[in-house]
mmCIF file of C-alpha atoms in Angstrom:
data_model
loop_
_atom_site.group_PDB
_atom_site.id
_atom_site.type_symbol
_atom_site.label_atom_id
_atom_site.label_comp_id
_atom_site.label_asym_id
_atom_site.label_seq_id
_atom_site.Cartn_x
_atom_site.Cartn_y
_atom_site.Cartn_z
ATOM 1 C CA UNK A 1 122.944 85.283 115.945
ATOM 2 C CA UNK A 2 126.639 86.860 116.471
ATOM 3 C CA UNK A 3 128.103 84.310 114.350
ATOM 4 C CA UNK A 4 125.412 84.801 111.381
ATOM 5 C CA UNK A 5 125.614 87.952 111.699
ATOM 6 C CA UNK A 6 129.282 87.728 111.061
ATOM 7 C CA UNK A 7 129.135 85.352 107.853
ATOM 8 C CA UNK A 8 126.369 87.766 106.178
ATOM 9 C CA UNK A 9 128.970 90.856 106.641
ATOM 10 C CA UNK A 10 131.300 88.920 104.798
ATOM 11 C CA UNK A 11 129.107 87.768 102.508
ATOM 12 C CA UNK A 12 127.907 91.578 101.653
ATOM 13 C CA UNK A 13 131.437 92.694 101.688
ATOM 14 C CA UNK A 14 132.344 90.235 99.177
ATOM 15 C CA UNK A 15 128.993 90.845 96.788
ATOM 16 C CA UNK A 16 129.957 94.670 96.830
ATOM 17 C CA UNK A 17 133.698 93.976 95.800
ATOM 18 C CA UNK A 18 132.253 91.086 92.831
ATOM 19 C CA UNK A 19 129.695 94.109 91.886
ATOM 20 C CA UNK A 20 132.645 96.452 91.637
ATOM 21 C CA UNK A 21 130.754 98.997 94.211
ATOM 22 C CA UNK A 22 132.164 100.911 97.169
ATOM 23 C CA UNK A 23 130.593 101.200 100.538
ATOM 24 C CA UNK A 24 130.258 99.838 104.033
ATOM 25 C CA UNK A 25 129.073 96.806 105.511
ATOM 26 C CA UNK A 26 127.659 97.875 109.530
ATOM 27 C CA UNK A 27 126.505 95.246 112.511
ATOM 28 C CA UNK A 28 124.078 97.392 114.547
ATOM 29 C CA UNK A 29 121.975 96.129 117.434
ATOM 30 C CA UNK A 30 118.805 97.708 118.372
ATOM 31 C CA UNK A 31 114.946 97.672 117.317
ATOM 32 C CA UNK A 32 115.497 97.078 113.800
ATOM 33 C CA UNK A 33 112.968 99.445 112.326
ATOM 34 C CA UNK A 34 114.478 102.574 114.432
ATOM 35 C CA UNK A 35 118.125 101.150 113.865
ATOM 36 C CA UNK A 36 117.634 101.093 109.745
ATOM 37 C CA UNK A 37 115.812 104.795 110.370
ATOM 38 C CA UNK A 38 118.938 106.222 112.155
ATOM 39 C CA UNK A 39 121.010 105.288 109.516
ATOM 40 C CA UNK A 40 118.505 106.411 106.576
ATOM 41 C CA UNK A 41 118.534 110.115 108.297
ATOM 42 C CA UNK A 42 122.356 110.433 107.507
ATOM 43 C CA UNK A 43 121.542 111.560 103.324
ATOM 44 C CA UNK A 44 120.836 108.259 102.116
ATOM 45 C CA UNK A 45 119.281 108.456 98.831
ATOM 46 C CA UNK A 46 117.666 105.346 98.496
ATOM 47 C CA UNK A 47 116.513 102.566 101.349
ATOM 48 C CA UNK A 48 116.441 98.826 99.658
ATOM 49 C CA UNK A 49 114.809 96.239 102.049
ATOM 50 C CA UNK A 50 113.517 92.859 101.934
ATOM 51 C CA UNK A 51 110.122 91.103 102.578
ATOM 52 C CA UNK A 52 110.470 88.219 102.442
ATOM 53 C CA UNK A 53 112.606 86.157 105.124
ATOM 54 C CA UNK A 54 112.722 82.224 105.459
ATOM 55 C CA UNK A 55 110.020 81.059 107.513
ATOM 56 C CA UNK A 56 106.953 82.869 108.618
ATOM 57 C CA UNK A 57 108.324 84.887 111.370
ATOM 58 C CA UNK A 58 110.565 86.668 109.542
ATOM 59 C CA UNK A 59 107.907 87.075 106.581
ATOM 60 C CA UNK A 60 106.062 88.982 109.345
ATOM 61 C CA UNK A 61 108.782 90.871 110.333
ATOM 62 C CA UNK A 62 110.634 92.166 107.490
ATOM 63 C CA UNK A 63 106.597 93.054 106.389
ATOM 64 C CA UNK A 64 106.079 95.261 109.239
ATOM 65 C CA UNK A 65 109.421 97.046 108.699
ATOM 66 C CA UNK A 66 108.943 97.428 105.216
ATOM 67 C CA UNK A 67 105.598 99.131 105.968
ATOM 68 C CA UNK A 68 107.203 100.740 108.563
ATOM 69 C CA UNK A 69 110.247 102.540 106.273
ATOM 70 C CA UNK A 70 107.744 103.553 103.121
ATOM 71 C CA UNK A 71 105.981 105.157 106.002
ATOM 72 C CA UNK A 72 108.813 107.130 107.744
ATOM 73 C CA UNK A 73 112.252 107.318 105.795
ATOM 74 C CA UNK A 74 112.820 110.532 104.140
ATOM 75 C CA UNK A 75 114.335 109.059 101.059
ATOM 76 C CA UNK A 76 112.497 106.345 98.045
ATOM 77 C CA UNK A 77 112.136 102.539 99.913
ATOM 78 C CA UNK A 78 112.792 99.948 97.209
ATOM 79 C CA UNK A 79 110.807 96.875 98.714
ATOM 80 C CA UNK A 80 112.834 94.068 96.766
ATOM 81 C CA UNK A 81 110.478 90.898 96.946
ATOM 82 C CA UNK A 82 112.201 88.736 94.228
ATOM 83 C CA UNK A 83 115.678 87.619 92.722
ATOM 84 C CA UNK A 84 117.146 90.140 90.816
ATOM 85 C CA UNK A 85 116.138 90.830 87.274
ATOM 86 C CA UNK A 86 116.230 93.280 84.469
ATOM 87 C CA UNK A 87 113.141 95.412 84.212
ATOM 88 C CA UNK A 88 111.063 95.226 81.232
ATOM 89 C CA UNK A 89 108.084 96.022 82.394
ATOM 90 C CA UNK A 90 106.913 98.626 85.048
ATOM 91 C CA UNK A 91 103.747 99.907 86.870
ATOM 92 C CA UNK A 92 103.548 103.563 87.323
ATOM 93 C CA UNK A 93 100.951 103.922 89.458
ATOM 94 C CA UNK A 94 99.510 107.791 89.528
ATOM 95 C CA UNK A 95 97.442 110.070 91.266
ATOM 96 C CA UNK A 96 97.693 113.251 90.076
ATOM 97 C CA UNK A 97 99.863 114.623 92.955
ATOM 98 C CA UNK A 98 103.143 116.479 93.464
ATOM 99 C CA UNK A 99 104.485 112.726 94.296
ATOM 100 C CA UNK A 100 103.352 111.532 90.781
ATOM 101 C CA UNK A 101 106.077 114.168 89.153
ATOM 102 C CA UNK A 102 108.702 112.676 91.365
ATOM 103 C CA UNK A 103 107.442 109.195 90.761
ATOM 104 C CA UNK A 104 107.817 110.467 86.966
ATOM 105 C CA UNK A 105 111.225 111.720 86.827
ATOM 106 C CA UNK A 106 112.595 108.719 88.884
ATOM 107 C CA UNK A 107 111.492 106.471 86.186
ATOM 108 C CA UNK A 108 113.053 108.484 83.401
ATOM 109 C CA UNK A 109 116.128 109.433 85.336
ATOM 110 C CA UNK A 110 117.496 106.105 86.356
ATOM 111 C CA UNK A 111 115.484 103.380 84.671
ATOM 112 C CA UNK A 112 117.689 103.284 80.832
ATOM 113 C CA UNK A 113 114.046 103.053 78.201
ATOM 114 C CA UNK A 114 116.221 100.960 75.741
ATOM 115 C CA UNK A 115 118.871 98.492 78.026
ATOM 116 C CA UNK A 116 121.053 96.407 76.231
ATOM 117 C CA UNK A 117 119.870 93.094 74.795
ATOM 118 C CA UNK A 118 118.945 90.809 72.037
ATOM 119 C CA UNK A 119 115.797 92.418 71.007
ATOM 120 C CA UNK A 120 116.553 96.030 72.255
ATOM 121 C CA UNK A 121 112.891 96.710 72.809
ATOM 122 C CA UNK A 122 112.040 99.529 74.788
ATOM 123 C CA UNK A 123 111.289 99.252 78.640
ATOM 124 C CA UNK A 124 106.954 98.874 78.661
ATOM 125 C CA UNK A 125 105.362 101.103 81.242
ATOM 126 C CA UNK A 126 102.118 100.682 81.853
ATOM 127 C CA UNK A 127 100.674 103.505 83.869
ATOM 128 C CA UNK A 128 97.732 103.201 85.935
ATOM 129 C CA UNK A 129 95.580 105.734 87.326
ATOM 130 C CA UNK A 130 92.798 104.047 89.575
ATOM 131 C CA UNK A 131 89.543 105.900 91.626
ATOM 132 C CA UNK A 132 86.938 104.837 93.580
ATOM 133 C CA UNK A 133 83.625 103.986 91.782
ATOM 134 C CA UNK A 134 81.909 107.842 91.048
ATOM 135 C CA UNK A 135 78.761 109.105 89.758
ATOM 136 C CA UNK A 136 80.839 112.030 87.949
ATOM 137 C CA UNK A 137 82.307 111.093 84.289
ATOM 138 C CA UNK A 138 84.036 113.990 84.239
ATOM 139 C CA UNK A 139 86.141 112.470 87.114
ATOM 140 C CA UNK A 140 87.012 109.817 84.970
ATOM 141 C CA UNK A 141 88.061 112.365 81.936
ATOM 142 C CA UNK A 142 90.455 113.904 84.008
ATOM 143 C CA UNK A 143 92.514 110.827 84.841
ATOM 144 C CA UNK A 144 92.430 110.212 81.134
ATOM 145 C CA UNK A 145 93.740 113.302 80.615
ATOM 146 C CA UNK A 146 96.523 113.015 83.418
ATOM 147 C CA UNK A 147 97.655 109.147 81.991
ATOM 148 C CA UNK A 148 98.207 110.732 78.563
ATOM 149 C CA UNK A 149 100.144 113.699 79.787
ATOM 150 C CA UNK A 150 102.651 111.707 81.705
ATOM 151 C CA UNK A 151 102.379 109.273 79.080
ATOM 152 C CA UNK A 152 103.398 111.383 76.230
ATOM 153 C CA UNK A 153 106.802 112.686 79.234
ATOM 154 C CA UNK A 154 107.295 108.709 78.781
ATOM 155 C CA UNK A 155 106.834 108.534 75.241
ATOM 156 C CA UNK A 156 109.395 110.979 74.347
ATOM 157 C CA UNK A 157 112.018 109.620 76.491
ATOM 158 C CA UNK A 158 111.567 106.614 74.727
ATOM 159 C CA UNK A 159 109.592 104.249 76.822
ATOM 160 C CA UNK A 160 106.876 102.212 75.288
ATOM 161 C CA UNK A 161 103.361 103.323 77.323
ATOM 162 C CA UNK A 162 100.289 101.273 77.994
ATOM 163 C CA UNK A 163 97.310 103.305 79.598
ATOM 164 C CA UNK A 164 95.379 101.799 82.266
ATOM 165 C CA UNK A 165 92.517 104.134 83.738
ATOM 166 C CA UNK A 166 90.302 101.868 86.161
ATOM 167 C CA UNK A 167 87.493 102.402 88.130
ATOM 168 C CA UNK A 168 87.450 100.517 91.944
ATOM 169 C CA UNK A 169 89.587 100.321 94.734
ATOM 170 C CA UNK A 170 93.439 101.415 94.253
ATOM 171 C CA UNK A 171 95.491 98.944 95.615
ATOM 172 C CA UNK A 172 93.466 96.928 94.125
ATOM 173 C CA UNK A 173 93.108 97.607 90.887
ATOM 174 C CA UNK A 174 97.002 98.159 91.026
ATOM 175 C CA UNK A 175 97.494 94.813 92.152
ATOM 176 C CA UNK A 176 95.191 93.478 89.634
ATOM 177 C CA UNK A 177 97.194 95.201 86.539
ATOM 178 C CA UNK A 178 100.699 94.409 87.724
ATOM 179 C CA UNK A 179 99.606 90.593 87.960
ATOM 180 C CA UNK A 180 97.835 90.581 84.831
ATOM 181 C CA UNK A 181 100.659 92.137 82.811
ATOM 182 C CA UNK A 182 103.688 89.844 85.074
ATOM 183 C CA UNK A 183 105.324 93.311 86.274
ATOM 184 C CA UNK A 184 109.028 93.236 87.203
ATOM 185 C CA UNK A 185 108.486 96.647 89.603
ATOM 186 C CA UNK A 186 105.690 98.647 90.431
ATOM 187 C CA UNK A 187 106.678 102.276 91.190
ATOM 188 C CA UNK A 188 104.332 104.687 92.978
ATOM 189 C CA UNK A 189 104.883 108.063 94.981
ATOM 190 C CA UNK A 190 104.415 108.677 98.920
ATOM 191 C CA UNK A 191 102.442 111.329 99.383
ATOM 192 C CA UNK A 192 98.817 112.198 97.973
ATOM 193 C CA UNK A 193 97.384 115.570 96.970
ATOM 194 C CA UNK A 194 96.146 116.925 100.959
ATOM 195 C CA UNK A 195 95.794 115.552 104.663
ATOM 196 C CA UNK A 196 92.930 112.507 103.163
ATOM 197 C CA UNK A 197 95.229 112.206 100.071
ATOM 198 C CA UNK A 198 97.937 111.179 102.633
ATOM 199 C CA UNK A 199 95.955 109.121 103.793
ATOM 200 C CA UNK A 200 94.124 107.306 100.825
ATOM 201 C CA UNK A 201 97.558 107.134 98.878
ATOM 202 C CA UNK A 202 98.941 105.718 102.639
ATOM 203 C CA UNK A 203 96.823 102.889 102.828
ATOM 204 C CA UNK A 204 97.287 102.002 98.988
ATOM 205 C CA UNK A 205 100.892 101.787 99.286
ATOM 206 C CA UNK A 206 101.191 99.393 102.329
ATOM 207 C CA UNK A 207 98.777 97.338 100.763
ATOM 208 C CA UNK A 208 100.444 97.446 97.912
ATOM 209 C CA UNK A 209 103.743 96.651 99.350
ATOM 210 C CA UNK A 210 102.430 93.815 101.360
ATOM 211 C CA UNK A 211 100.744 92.096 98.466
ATOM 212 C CA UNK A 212 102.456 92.534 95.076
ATOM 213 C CA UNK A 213 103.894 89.628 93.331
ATOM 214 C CA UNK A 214 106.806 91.799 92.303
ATOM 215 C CA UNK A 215 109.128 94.541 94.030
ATOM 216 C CA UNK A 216 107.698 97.787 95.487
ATOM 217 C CA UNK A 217 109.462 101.453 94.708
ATOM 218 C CA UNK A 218 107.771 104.103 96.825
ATOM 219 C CA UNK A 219 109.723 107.652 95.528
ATOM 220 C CA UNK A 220 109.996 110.389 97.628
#
């Protein structure tokens, strides 16, 4: 373990030096959730992890940190479950909440809505705002109303926006869009709107995490 441990610092170092970025590569020991927290409390400003190791064990245990860190570190978790790939197309996944507006500005702060390229087509989001089957259509007005608001935010910063409103379970129909549409990241916020919007919006994001296709950004 020493000794691999050893050839994947080197490794890193030498990525970050190819990449032209600065930093520091650190052996820790320790439970690795609570090891990767005490170094996220020191003003990190983003946490990237893995999910996906090379056999089952490590499937299972890079899962339960993952779930673990969108859970309890105080800055965005980027949950990276594939190679590396410009993103085209995104999955904003809303709920209304003060986490949506952060979930917002991430997107149009650091995501560029026209990267460089052949065709020079504009990044797609496709936001999705999904409830629980209701008698009330009003409900369902509202998150119309809240997918064209953030949508026209997008539209002006020059993203190209798809609207989504869905009726059924969450995760779910999260799940079901970003698979449909072959998302390269689905972004969503931490927190809901109270103490059961915690909760709800708690639940959606590990499941979320643990079954998307693509990467995972939970902002904060």
């Amino acid at each position: 373990m020493e000794t691999a441990a050893k050839a994947t610092k080197k490794d890193s170092e030498s990525l970050l030096s190819t990449l032209g970025l600065g930093g520091t590569v650190t052996i820790d020991r320790g439970a690795v959730a609570a090891t990767i927290m005490k170094h996220v409390q020191r003003g990190v400003g983003l946490l990237s992890i893995g999910s996906r190791g090379l056999d089952a064990l490590d499937r299972f245990m890079l899962g339960s940190i993952s779930n673990h860190a969108i859970h309890h570190a105080p800055c965005s978790v980027l949950v990276v479950k594939e190679p590396p790939r410009p993103v085209r197309h995104l999955i904003l996944a809303l709920d209304g909440s003060a986490a949506s507006d952060k979930a917002v500005k991430f997107v149009m702060r650091t995501i560029n809505p026209t990267p460089d390229g052949p065709d020079r087509e504009p990044v797609l989001v496709t936001i999705v705002h999904a409830m629980p089957f209701l008698k009330y259509p009003e409900v369902k007005e509202v998150g119309k109303g809240l997918v064209q608001r953030y949508g026209d935010k997008l539209l002006k910063s020059g993203f190209q926006i798809r609207e989504a409103v869905r009726l059924g379970k969450p995760a779910d129909e999260i799940l079901t869009v970003a698979k449909k549409n072959k998302a390269d990241l689905i972004v969503t916020g931490a927190k809901g709107l109270g103490a059961i919007g915690r909760v709800l919006l708690g639940s959606v994001s590990t499941r979320v995490v643990q079954h998307a296709h693509c990467s995972v950004l939970v902002v904060r």
